[in-house]
Coordinates of C-alpha atoms and ligand atoms in Angstrom, one line a residue:
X1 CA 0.0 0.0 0.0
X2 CA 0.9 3.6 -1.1
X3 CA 1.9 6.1 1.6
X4 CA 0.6 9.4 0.9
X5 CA 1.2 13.2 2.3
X6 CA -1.9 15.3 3.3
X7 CA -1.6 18.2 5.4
X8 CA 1.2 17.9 7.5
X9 CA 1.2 13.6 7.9
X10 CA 2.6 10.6 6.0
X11 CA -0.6 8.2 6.2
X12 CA -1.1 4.7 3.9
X13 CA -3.8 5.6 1.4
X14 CA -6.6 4.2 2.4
X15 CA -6.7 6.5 5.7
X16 CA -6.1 9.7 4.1
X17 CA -8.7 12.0 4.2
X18 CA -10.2 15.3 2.5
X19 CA -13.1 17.2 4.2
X20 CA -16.1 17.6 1.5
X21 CA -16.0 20.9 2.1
X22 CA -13.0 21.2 0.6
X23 CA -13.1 23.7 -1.9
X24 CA -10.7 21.6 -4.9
X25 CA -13.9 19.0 -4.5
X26 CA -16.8 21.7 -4.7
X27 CA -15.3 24.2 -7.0
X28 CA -12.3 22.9 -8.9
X29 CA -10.7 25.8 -6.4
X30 CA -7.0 24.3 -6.0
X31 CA -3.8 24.0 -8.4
X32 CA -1.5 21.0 -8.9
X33 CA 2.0 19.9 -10.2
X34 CA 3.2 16.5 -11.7
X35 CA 7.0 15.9 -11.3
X36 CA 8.1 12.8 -13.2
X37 CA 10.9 10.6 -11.1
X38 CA 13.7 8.9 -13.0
X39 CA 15.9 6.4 -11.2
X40 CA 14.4 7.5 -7.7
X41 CA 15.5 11.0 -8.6
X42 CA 13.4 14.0 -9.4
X43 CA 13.0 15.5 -13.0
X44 CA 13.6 19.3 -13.1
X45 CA 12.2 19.7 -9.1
X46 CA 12.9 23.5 -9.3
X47 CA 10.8 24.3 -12.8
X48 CA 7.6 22.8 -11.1
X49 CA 8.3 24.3 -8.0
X50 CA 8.5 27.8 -10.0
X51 CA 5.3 27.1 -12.0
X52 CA 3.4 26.3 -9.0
X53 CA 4.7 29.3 -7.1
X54 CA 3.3 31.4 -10.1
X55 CA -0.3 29.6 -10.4
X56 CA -1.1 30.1 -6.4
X57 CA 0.3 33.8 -7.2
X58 CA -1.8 33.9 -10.0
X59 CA -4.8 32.7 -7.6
X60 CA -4.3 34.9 -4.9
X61 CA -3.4 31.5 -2.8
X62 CA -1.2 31.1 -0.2
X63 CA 1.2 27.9 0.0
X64 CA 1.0 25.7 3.0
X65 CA 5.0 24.9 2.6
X66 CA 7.9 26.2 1.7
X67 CA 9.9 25.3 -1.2
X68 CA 12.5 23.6 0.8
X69 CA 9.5 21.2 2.9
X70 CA 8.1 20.3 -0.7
X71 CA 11.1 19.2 -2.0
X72 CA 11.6 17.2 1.2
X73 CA 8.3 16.2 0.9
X74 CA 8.8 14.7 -3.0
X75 CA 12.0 13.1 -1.3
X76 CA 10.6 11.3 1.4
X77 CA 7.8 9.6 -0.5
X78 CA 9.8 8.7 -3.0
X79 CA 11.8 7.2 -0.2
X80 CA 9.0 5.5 1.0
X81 CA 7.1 4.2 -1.7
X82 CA 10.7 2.9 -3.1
X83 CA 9.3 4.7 -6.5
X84 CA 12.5 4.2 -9.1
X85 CA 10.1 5.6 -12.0
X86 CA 7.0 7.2 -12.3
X87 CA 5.5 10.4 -11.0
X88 CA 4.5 12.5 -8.4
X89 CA 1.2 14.6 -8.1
X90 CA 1.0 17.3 -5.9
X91 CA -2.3 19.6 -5.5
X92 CA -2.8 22.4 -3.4
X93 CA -6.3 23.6 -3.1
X94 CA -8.1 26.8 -0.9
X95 CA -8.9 24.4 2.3
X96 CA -12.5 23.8 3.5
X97 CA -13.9 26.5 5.2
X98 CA -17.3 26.0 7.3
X99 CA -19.6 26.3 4.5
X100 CA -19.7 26.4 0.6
X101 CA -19.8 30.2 -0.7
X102 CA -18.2 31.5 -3.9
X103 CA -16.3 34.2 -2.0
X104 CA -13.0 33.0 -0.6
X105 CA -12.5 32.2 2.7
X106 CA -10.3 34.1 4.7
X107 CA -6.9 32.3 4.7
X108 CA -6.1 33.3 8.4
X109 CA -9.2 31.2 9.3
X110 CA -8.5 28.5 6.3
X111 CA -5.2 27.2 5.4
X112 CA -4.8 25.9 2.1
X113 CA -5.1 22.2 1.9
X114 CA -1.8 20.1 0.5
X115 CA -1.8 16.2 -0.7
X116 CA 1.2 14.2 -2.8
X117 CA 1.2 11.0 -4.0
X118 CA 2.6 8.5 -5.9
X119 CA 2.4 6.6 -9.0
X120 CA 4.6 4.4 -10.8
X121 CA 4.8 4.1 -14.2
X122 CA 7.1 3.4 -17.2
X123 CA 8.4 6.2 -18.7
X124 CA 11.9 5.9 -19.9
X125 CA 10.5 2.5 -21.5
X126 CA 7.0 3.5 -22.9
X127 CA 5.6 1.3 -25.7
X128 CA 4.2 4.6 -27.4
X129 CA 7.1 6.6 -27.4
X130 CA 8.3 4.0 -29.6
X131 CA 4.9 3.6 -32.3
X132 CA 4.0 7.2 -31.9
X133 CA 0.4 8.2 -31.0
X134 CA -2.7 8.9 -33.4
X135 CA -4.4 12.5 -32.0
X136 CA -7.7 13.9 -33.3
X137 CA -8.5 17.3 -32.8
X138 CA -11.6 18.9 -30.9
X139 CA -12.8 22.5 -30.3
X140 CA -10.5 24.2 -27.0
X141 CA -13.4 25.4 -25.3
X142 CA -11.6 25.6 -22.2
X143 CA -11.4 29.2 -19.8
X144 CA -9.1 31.5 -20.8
X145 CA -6.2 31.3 -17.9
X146 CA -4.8 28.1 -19.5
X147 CA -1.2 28.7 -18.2
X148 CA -2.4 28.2 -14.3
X149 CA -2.1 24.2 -13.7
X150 CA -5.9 24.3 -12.3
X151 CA -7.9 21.0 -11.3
X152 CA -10.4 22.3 -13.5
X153 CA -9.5 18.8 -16.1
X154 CA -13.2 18.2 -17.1
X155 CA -12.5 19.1 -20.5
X156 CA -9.4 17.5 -21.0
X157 CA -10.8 14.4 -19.8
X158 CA -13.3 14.4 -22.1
X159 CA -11.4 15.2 -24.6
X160 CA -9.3 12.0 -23.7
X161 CA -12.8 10.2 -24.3
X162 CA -13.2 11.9 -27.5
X163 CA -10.2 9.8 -28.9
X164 CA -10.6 7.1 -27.3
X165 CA -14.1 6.5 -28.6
X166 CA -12.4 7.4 -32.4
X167 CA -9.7 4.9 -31.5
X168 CA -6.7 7.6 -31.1
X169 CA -4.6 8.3 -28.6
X170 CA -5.2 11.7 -27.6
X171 CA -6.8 14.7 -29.0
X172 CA -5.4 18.2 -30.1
X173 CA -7.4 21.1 -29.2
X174 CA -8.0 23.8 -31.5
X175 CA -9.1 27.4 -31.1
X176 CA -9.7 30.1 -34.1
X177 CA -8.3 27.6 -36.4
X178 CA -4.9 27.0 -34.7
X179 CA -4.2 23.7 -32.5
X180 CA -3.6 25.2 -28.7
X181 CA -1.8 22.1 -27.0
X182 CA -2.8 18.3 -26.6
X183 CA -5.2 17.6 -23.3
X184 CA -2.3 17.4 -21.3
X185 CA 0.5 18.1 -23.2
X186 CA 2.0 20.7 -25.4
X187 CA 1.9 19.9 -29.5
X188 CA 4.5 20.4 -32.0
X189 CA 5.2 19.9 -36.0
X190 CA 8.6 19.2 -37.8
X191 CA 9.6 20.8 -41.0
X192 CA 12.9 20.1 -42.6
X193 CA 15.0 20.7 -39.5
X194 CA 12.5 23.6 -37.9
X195 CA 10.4 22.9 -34.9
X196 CA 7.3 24.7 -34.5
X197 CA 5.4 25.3 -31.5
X198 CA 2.3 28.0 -30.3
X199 CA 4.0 30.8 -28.4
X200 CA 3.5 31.4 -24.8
X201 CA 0.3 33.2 -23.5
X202 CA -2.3 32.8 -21.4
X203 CA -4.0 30.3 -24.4
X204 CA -1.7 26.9 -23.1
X205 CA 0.1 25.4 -20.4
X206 CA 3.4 26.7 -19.7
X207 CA 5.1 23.3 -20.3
X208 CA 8.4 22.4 -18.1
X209 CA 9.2 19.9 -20.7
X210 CA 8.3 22.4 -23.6
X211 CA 11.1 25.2 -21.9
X212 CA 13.8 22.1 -21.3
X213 CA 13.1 20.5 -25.3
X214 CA 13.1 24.0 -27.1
X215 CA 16.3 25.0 -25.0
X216 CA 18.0 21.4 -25.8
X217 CA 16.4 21.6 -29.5
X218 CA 18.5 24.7 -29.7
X219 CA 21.9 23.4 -28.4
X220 CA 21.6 20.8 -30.9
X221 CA 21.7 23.2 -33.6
X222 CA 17.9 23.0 -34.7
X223 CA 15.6 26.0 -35.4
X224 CA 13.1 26.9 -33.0
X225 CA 9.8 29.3 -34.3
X226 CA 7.4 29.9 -31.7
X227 CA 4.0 30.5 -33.3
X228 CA 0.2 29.0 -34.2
X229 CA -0.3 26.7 -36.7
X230 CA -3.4 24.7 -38.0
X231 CA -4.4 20.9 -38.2
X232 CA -3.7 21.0 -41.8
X233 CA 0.1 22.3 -41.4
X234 CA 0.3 19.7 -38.8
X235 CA -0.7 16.7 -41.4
X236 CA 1.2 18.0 -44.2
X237 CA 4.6 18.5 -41.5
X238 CA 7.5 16.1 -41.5
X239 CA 6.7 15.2 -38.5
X240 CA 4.8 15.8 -35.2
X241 CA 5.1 14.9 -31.6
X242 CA 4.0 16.4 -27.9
X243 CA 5.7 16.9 -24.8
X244 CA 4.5 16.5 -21.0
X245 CA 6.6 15.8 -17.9
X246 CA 5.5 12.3 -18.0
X247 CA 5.3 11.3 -21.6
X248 CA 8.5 13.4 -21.8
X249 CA 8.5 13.7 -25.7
X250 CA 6.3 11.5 -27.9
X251 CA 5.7 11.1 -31.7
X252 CA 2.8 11.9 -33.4
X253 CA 2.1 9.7 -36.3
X254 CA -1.9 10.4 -37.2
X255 CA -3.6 13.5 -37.1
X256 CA -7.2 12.9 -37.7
X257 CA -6.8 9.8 -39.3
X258 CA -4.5 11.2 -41.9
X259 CA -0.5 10.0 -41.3
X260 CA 1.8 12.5 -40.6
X261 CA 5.4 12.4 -42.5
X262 CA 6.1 9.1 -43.7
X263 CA 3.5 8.0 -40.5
X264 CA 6.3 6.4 -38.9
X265 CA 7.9 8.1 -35.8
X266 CA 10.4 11.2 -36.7
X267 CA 13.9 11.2 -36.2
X268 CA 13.5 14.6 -34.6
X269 CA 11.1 13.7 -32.0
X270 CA 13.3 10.6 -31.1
X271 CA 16.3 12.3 -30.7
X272 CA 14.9 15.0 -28.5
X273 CA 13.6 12.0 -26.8
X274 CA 16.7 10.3 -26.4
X275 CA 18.6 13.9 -25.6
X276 CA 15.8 15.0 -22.7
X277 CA 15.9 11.7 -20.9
X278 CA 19.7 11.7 -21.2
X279 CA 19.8 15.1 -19.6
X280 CA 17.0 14.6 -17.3
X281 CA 19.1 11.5 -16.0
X282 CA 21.9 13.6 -15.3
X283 CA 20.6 16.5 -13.8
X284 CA 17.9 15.0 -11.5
X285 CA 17.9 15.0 -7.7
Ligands
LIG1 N1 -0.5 21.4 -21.5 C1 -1.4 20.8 -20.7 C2 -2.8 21.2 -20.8 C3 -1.0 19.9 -19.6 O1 -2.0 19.4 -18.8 C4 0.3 19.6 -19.5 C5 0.8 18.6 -18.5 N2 0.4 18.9 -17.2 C6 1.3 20.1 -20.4 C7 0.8 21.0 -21.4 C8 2.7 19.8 -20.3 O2 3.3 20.4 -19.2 P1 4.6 19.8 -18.5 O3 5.7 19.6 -19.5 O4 5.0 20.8 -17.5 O5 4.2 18.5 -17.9

């Protein structure tokens, strides 16, 4: 059995406990992080730890720990749960105040609410990063504050349904004719040796992966253009793939229904693969 953190203690699973007034469970009123874990060690620790910082920021909501106690936090349940690969999910929502109201609670009175856990899972080794995915792409019609990591994942998950029930992977979301990001990733196309991405802004996730790829992309000598582009560029690119702290970088091989490149898995996207993970190895703690 798992041991998991929630508000101060390390407790197995199954006695963990959230009160349902909890305002992440009424009103999708908290903010979360996934660090992936690589040979017990943590991937890129300080870019989530910055992203969250901003989201809470962004939210007017105040942190339960400090920095330094989450990263001892990641540590020790890695320790604990002898995780060697997989992830770990942190959320932080607004506590549960006495009753359910739309105005927030005062935080004197209501300290934020914190729970990690962990899950294992092959990442280094996963059987799609070798086939590549198929993606079909669905309307974003998602808020407009896409770059905080809110719980808010209703869409996304239904996008996820979306594909599965056309027998793809995953689905690309699209907004004013230009793809946005993947449910929970960022997207990307290949042409010749240029790799093009949507710009930052409040329209997508502010990927950790996305800042380490396009930095390493760059060292490698390839050329980076940070704008928009459509579903039709995408299936006429060389190639395609996403990126997410837990798929780390993944080829795209269909885009609604319609093979992209030679519909095998880029050389591109594999060697960023092979290049991030390499990296990640080395620099995690
Ligand atoms: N976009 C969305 C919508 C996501 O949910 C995620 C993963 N949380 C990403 C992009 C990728 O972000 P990261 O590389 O930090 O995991």
């Amino acid at each position: 059995m798992r041991t998991v953190y929630v508000n101060g203690e390390y407790l197995p699973e199954n006695e963990a406990k959230i009160s349902v007034f909890d305002r992440g469970f009424l009103m999708a009123d908290g903010v979360y992080e996934v660090t992936s874990v690589l040979d017990g060690k943590l991937v890129d620790f300080e870019g989530h730890a910055k992203r969250l910082e901003r989201s809470l920021h962004e939210l007017d909501m105040a942190s339960p720990v400090t920095t330094d106690e989450l990263l001892a936090i990641h540590r020790e349940l890695v320790q604990v749960n002898q995780l060697d690969e997989g992830g770990i999910y942190l959320q932080i929502t607004r506590g549960a105040p006495a009753d359910r109201d739309f105005a927030f609670p005062d935080p004197e009175e209501t300290p934020s609410s914190i729970v990690l856990f962990t899950q294992a899972k092959n990442l280094a080794n996963a059987p799609s990063a070798q086939a590549g995915i198929s993606v079909i792409s669905i309307e974003d019609i998602r808020w407009g504050r896409r770059d905080i990591k809110t719980v808010q994942l209703l869409y996304p998950s239904m996008g996820k349904m979306m594909a599965k029930k056309a027998g793809a992977d995953d689905a690309w979301m699209v907004e004013d004719g230009q793809v946005t990001e993947g449910t929970s990733n960022n997207a990307y196309i290949v042409k010749g040796r240029k790799i093009i991405t949507r710009q930052l802004s409040n329209d997508i996730l502010h990927g950790i992966t996305r800042a380490a790829v396009l930095r390493l992309a760059k060292e490698a000598q390839m050329e980076v253009e940070e704008r928009g582009f459509s579903i039709e560029e995408a299936q006429g690119a060389d190639e395609a793939f996403i990126t997410s702290a837990t798929t780390f970088v993944q080829p795209v091989v269909t885009i609604d229904g319609s093979s992209v490149g030679t519909g095998q898995p880029g050389k591109i996207a594999l060697r960023l693969r092979e290049i991030y993970i390499e990296e990640s190895r080395k620099k995690a703690l």
